[in-house]
Short mmCIF file of C-alpha atoms in Angstrom, two decimals:
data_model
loop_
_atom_site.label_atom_id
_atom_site.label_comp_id
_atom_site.label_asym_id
_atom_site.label_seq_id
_atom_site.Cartn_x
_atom_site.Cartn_y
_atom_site.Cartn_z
CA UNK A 1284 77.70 5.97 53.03
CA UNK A 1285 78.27 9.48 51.80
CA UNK A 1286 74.90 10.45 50.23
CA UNK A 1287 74.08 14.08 49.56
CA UNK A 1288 70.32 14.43 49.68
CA UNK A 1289 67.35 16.93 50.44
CA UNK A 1290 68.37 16.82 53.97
CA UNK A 1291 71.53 19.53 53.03
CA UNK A 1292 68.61 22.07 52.11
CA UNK A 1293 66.64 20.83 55.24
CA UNK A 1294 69.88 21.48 57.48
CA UNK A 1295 70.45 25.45 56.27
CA UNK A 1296 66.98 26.41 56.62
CA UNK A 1297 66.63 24.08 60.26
CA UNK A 1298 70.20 25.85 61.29
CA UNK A 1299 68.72 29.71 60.08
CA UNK A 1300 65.87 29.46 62.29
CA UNK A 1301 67.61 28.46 65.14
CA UNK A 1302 70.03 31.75 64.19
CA UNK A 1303 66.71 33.95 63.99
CA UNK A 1304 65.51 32.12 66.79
CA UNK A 1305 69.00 32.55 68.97
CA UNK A 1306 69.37 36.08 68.32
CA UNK A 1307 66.07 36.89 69.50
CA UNK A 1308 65.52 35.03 72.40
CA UNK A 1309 69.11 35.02 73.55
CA UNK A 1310 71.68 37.12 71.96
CA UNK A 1311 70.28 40.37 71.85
CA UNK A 1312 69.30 40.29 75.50
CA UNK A 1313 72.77 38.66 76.53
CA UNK A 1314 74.36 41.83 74.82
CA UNK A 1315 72.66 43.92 76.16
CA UNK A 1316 73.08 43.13 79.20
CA UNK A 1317 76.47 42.85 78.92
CA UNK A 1318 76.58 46.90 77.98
CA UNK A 1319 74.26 47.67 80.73
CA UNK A 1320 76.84 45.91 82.60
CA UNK A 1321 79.68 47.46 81.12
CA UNK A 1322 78.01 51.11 81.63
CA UNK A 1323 77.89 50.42 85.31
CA UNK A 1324 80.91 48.95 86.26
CA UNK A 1325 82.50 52.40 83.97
CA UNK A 1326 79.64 54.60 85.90
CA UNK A 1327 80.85 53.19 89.28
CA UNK A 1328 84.28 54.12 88.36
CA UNK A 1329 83.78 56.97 87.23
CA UNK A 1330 81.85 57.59 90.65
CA UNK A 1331 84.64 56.10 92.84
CA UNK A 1332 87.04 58.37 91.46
CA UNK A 1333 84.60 61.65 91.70
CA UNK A 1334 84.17 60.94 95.09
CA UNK A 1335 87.61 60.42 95.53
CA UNK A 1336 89.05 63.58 94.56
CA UNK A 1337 86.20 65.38 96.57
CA UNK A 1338 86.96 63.40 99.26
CA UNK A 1339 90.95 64.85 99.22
CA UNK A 1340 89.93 68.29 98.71
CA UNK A 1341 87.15 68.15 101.60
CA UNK A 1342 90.24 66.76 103.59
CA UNK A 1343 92.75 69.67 102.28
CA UNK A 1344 89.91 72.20 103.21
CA UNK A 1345 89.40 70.68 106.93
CA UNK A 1346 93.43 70.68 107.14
CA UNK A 1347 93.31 74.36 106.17
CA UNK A 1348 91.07 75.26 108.43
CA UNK A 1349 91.93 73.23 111.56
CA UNK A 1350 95.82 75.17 111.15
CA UNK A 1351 93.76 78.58 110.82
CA UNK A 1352 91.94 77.61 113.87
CA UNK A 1353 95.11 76.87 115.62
CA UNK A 1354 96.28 80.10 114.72
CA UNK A 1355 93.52 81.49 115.72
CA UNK A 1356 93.40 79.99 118.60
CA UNK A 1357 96.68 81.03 119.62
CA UNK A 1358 96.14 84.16 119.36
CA UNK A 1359 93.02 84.25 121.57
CA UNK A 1360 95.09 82.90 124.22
CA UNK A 1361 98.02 85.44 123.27
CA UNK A 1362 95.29 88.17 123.99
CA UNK A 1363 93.83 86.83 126.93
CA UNK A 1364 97.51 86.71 128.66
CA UNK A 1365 98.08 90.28 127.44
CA UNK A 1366 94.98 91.63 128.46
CA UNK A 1367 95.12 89.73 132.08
CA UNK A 1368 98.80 90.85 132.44
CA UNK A 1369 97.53 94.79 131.43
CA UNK A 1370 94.72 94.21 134.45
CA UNK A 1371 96.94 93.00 137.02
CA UNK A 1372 99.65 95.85 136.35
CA UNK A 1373 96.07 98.13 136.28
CA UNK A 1374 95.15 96.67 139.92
CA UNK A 1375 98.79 97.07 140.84
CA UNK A 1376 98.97 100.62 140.08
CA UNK A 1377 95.45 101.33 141.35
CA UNK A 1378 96.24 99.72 144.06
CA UNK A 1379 99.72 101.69 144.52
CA UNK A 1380 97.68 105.08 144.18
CA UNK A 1381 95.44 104.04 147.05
CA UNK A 1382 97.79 103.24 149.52
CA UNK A 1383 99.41 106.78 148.22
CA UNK A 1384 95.78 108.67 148.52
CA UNK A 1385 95.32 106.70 152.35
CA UNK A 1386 99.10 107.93 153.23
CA UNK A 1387 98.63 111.16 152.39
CA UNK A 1388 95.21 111.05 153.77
CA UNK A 1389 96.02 109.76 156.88
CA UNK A 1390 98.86 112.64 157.56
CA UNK A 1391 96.68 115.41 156.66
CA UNK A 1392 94.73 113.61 159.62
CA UNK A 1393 97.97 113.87 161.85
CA UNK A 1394 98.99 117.21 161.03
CA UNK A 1395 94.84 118.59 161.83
CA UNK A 1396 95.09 116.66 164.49
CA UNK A 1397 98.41 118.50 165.61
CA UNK A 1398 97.20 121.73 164.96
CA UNK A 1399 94.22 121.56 167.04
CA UNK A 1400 95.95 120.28 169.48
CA UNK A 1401 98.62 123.22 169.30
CA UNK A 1402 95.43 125.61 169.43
CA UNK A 1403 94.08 124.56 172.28
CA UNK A 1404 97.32 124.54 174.23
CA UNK A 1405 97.54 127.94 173.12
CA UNK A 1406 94.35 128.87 174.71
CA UNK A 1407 95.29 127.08 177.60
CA UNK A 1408 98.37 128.86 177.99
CA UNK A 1409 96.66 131.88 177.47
CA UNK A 1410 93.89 131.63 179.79
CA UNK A 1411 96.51 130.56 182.51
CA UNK A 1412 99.09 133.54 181.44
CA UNK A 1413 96.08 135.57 182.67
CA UNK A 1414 95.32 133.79 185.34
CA UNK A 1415 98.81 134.26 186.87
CA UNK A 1416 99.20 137.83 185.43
CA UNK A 1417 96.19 138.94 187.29
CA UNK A 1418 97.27 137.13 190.49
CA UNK A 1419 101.12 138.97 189.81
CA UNK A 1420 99.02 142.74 189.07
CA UNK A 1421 96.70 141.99 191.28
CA UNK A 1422 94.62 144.52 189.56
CA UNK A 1423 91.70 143.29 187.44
CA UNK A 1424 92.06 145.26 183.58
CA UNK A 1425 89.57 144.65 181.64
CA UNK A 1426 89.45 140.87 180.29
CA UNK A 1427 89.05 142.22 177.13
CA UNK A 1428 92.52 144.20 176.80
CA UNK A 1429 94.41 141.54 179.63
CA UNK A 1430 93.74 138.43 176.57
CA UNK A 1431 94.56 141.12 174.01
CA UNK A 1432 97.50 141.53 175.52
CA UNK A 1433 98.64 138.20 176.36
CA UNK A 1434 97.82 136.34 173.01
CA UNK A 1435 100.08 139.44 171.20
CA UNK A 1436 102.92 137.80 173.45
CA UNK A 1437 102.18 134.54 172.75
CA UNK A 1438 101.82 134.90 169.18
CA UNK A 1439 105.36 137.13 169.50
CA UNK A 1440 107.06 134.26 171.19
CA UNK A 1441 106.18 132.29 168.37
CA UNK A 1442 107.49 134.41 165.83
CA UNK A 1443 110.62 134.44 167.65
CA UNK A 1444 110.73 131.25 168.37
CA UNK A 1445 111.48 131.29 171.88
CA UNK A 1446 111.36 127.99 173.87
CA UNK A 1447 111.55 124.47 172.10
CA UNK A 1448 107.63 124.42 171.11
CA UNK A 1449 107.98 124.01 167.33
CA UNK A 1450 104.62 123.80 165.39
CA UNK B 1317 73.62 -1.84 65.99
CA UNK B 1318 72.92 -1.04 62.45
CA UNK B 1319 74.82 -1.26 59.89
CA UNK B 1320 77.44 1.83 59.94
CA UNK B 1321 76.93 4.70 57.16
CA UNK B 1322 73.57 2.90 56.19
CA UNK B 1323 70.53 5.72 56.88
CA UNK B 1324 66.74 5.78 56.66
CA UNK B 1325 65.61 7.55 54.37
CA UNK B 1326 62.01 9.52 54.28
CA UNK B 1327 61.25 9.88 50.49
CA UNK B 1328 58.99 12.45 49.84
CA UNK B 1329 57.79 11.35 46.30
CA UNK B 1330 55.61 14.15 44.67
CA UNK B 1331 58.45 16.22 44.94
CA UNK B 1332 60.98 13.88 44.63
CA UNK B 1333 63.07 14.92 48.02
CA UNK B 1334 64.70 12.15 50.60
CA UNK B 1335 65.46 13.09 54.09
CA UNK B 1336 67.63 11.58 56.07
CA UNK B 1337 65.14 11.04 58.98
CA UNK B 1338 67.46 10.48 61.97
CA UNK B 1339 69.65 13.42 61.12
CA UNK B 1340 66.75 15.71 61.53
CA UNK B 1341 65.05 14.11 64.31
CA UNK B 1342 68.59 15.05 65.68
CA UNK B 1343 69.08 18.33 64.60
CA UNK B 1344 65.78 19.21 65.89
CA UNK B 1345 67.18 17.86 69.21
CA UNK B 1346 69.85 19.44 69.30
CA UNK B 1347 67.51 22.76 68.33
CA UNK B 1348 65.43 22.31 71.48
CA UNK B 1349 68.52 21.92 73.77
CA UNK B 1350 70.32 24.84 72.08
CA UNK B 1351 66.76 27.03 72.85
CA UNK B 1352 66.39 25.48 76.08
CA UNK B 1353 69.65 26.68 77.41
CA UNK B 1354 69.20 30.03 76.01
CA UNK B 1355 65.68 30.11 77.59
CA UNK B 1356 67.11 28.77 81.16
CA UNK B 1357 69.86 31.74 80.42
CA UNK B 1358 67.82 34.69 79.39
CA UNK B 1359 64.55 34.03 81.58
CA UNK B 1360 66.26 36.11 84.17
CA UNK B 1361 68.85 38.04 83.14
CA UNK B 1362 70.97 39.60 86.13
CA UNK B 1363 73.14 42.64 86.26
CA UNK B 1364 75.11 40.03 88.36
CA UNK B 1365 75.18 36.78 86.37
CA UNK B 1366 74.63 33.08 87.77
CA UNK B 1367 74.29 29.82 86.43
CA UNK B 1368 73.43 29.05 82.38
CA UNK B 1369 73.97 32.85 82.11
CA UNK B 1370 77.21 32.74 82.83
CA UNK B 1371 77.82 30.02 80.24
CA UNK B 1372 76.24 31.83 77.89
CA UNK B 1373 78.15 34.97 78.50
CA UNK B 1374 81.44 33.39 78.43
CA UNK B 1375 80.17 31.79 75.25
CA UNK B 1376 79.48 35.10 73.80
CA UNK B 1377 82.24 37.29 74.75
CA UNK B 1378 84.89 34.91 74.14
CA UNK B 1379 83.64 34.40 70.68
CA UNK B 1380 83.03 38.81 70.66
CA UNK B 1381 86.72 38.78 71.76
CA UNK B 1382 87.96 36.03 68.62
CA UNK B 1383 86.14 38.08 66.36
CA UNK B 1384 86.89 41.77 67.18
CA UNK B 1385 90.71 40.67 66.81
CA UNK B 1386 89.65 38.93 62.95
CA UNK B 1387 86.99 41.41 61.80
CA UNK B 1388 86.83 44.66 63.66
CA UNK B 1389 84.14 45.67 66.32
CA UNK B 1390 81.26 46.73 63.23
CA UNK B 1391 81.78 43.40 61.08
CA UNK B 1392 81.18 41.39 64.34
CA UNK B 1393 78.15 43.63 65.43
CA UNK B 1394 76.51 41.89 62.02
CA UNK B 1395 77.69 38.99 62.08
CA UNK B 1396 77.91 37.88 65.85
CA UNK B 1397 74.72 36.02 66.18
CA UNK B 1398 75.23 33.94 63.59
CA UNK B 1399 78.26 33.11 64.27
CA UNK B 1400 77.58 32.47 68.46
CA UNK B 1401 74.51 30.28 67.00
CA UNK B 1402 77.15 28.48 64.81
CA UNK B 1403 79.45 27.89 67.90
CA UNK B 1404 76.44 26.89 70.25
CA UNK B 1405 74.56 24.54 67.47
CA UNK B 1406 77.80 22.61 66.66
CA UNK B 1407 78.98 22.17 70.37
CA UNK B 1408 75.79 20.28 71.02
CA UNK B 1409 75.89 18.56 68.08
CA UNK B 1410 79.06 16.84 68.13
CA UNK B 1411 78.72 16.33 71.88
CA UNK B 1412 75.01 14.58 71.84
CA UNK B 1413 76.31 11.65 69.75
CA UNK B 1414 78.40 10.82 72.83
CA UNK B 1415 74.89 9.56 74.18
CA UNK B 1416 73.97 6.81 73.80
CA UNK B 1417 71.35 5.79 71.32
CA UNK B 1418 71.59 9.33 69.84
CA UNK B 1419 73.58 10.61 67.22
CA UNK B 1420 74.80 13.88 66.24
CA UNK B 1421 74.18 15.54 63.16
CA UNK B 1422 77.35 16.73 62.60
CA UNK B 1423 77.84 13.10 61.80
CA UNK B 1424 75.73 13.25 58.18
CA UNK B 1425 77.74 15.12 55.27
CA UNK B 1426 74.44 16.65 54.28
CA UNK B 1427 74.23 18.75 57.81
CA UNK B 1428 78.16 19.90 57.51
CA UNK B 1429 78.26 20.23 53.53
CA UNK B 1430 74.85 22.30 54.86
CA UNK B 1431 76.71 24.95 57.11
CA UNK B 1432 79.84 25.11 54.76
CA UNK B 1433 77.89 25.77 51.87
CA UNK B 1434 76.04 28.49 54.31
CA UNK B 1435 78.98 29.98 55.03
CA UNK B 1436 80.98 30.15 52.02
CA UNK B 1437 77.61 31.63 50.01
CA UNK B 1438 77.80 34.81 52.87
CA UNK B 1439 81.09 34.92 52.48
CA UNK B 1440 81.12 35.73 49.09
CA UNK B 1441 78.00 37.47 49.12
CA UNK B 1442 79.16 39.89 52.14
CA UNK B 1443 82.49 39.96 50.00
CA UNK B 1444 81.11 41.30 46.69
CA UNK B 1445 78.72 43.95 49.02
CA UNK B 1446 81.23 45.22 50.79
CA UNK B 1447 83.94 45.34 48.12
CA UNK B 1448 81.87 45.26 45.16
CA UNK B 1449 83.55 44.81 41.66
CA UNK B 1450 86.94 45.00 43.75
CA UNK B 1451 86.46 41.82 45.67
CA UNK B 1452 85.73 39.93 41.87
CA UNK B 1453 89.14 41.86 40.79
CA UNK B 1454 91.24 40.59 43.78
CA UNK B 1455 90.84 36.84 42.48
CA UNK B 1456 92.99 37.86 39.20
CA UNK B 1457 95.74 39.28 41.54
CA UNK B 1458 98.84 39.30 41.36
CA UNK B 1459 98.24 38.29 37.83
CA UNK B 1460 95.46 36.66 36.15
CA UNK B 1461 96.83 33.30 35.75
CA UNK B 1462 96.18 32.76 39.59
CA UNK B 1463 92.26 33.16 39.14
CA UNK B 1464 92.77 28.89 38.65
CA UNK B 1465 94.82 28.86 41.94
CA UNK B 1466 92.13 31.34 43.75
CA UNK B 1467 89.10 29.20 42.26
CA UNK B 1468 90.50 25.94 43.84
CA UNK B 1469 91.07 27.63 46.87
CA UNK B 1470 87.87 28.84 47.41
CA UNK B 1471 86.11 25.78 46.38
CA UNK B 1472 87.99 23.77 48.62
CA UNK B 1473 87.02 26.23 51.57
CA UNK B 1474 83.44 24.59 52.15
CA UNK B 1475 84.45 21.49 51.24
CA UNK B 1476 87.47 21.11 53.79
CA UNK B 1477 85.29 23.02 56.10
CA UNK B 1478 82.40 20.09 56.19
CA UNK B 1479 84.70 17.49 55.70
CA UNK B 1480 86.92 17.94 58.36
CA UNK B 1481 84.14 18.32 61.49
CA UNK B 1482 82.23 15.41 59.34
CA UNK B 1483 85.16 13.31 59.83
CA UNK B 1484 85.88 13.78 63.22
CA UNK B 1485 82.77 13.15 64.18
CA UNK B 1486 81.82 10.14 62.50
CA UNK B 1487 84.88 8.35 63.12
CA UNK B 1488 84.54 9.01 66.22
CA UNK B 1489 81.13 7.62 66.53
CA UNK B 1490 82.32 4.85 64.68
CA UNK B 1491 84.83 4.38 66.78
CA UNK B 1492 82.98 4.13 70.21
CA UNK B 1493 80.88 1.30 68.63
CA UNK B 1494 84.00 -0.99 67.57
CA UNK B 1495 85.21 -0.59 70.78
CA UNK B 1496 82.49 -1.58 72.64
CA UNK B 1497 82.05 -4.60 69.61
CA UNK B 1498 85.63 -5.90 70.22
CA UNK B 1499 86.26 -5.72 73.67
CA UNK B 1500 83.41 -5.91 75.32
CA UNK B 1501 84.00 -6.60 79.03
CA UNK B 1502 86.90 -4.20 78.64
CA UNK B 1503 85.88 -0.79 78.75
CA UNK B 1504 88.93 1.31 79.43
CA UNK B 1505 89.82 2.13 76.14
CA UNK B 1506 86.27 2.78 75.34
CA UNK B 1507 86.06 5.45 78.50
CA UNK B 1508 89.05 6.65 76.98
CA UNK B 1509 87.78 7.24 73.65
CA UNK B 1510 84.76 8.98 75.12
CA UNK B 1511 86.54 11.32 76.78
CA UNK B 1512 88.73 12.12 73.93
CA UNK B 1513 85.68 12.31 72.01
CA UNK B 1514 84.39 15.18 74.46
CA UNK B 1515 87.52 16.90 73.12
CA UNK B 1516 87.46 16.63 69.74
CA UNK B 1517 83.50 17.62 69.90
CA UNK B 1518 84.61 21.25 71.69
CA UNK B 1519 87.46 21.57 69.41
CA UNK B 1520 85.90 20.91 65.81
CA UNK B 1521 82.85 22.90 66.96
CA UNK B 1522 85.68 26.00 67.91
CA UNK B 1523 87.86 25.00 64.37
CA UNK B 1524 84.86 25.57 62.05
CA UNK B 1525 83.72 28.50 64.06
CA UNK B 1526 86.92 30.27 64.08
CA UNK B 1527 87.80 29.37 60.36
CA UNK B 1528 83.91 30.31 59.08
CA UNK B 1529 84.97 33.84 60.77
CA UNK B 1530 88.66 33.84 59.04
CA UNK B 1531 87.22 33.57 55.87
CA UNK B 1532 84.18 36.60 56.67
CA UNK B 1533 86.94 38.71 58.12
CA UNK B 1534 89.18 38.13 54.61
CA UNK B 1535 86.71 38.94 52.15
CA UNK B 1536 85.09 41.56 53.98
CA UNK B 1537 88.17 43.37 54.38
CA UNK B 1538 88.59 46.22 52.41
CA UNK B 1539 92.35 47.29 51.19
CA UNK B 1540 92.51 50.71 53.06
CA UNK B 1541 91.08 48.46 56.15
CA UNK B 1542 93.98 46.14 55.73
CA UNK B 1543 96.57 48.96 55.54
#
């Protein structure tokens, strides 16, 4: 039942090509493989976490920035409301000194106006002192010396300020 | 049925050789299936893996993992085919007997005896490589009267090693054919016996795997690598 025979030497040499054979066909490809494999998966890791960590400092930067812009922003507006408050106290004041220019304008106007008016009432007054002089003398002087005469009077009631004709 | 242990013999008479012709018409079997599911693995190799690859990987890196933890990672980069092909060439032994009309070759002393003897010879010869007149010295340790107590041991190494999976194996064999011989219309216990046999196929091919790479891993451990 139990016979040792040639087949023992048959057996190593059938089981060492099947080794040779094996590790030709299929272990050295299934180990490779399994490295390639290996490599990956670690290179994908590797990867992940690369991208990772740029992906938090891309986020830090665009965190910095945005509160920069919001600074900056603020202060935009800050300037804007400065600068708009500055023109409108500007137009105020321009607008104060016109009305100031038109005031005094308008009574330099009035007092002119007054003072041409106060001439020609005194060369009204004038021509009609004469007229009634020369009616009272009844003598005709000279019209030359008679207005002479009458505007010195009129210009010395002024000075003395005779009547209530203020000018 | 014939006659259980009896086995024809192919004499070669010029040069005096007898083969036991079944056995090799099974091993040779057993070959072609072991290639074939390599081939149906490896035609296509994926970087994601499907089908007979991932038997084959699982095969391979659980066997990388057994031996890493016994050997270290260089030891198993030399001897990791060998001992996958071991692993793969046993499994399909032990389990093609289960077929009926076949039988597996683990089941002939000559094909066991065969792989021990393999396996013991590298051991000793990676042993005395590695370690060189140090490995011969560490037989006469602690003192030289154990050399008879280390010489026993390592004879019996190949010979428990073939004897156990040839064991197993045939009687289970037998085993399925008594059953079927005494109860005939009653094949529970037969089923049962199949199944276990499934078992005991996986588990004497992983027993003489594992202890073929206990005994590389002792002798080709050095003493500063066992430190």
């Amino acid at each position: 039942m139990i016979t040792i025979n040639s087949t023992l030497i048959a057996q190593i040499l059938n089981f060492l090509i099947l080794v040779f054979i094996l590790k030709k066909l299929a272990y050295k490809p299934v180990v490779r493989m399994l490295k390639a494999r290996q490599d990956r998966i670690q290179e994908s890791l590797d990867k992940a976490d690369a991208e990772a960590a740029e992906a938090d400092k891309t986020l830090a930067e665009y965190k910095e920035q945005l509160a920069s812009a919001r600074i900056k922003a603020q202060e935009i507006i800050d300037n804007a409301n400065k600068r708009a408050q500055q023109e409108r106290e500007d137009s105020i004041q321009q607008t104060k000194h016109e009305i100031e220019r038109m005031r005094t304008a308008a009574k330099a106007e009035i007092a002119r106006d007054r003072e041409r008016a106060q001439e020609q009432i005194k060369s009204e007054i004038v021509t009609l002192s004469l007229l009634a002089a020369s009616k009272v003398i009844g003598a005709q002087i000279d019209e030359k010396s008679n207005e002479k005469i009458v505007t010195d009077f009129v210009e010395k009631l002024d000075k003395d300020k005779i009547g209530d004709l203020t000018c | 049925m014939h006659e259980i242990g009896v086995r024809e013999v192919m004499q070669v008479e010029s040069l005096g050789l007898n083969f036991n012709i079944e056995t090799l018409e099974m091993t040779w079997l057993v070959m072609a299936i072991v290639i074939l599911i390599a081939w149906l693995a490896t035609r296509n190799l994926k970087m994601v893996p499907t089908g007979w690859q991932n038997v084959l990987e699982i095969a391979i890196t659980g066997l990388h993992g057994q031996m890493d933890g016994m050997m270290g990672k260089k030891n198993r980069q030399l001897l990791a085919p060998f001992i996958v092909s071991l692993f793969l060439f046993l499994l399909v032994s032990n389990l093609i007997g289960l077929v009926p009309t076949l039988a597996s070759p683990t089941n002939d002393l000559n094909t066991t005896l065969g792989l021990a003897l393999l396996v013991i010879v590298m051991v000793h010869a990676l042993g005395l490589q590695r370690r060189g007149l140090e490995y011969i010295g560490h037989f006469f340790k602690p003192t030289p009267v154990f050399v008879v107590i280390n010489v026993i041991e390592e004879i019996a190494k190949p010979i428990t090693l073939a004897f156990r999976l040839f064991g197993n194996i045939l009687a289970g064999e037998i085993l399925i054919i008594i059953l079927l011989e005494i109860a005939k219309w009653w094949i529970i216990p037969s089923v049962c016996w199949l199944a276990f046999s499934i078992f005991i196929g996986c588990i004497q091919a992983f027993v003489f795997t594992m202890l073929s790479t206990a005994y590389f891993s002792i002798s080709m451990k050095t003493p500063e690598e066992e430190e």
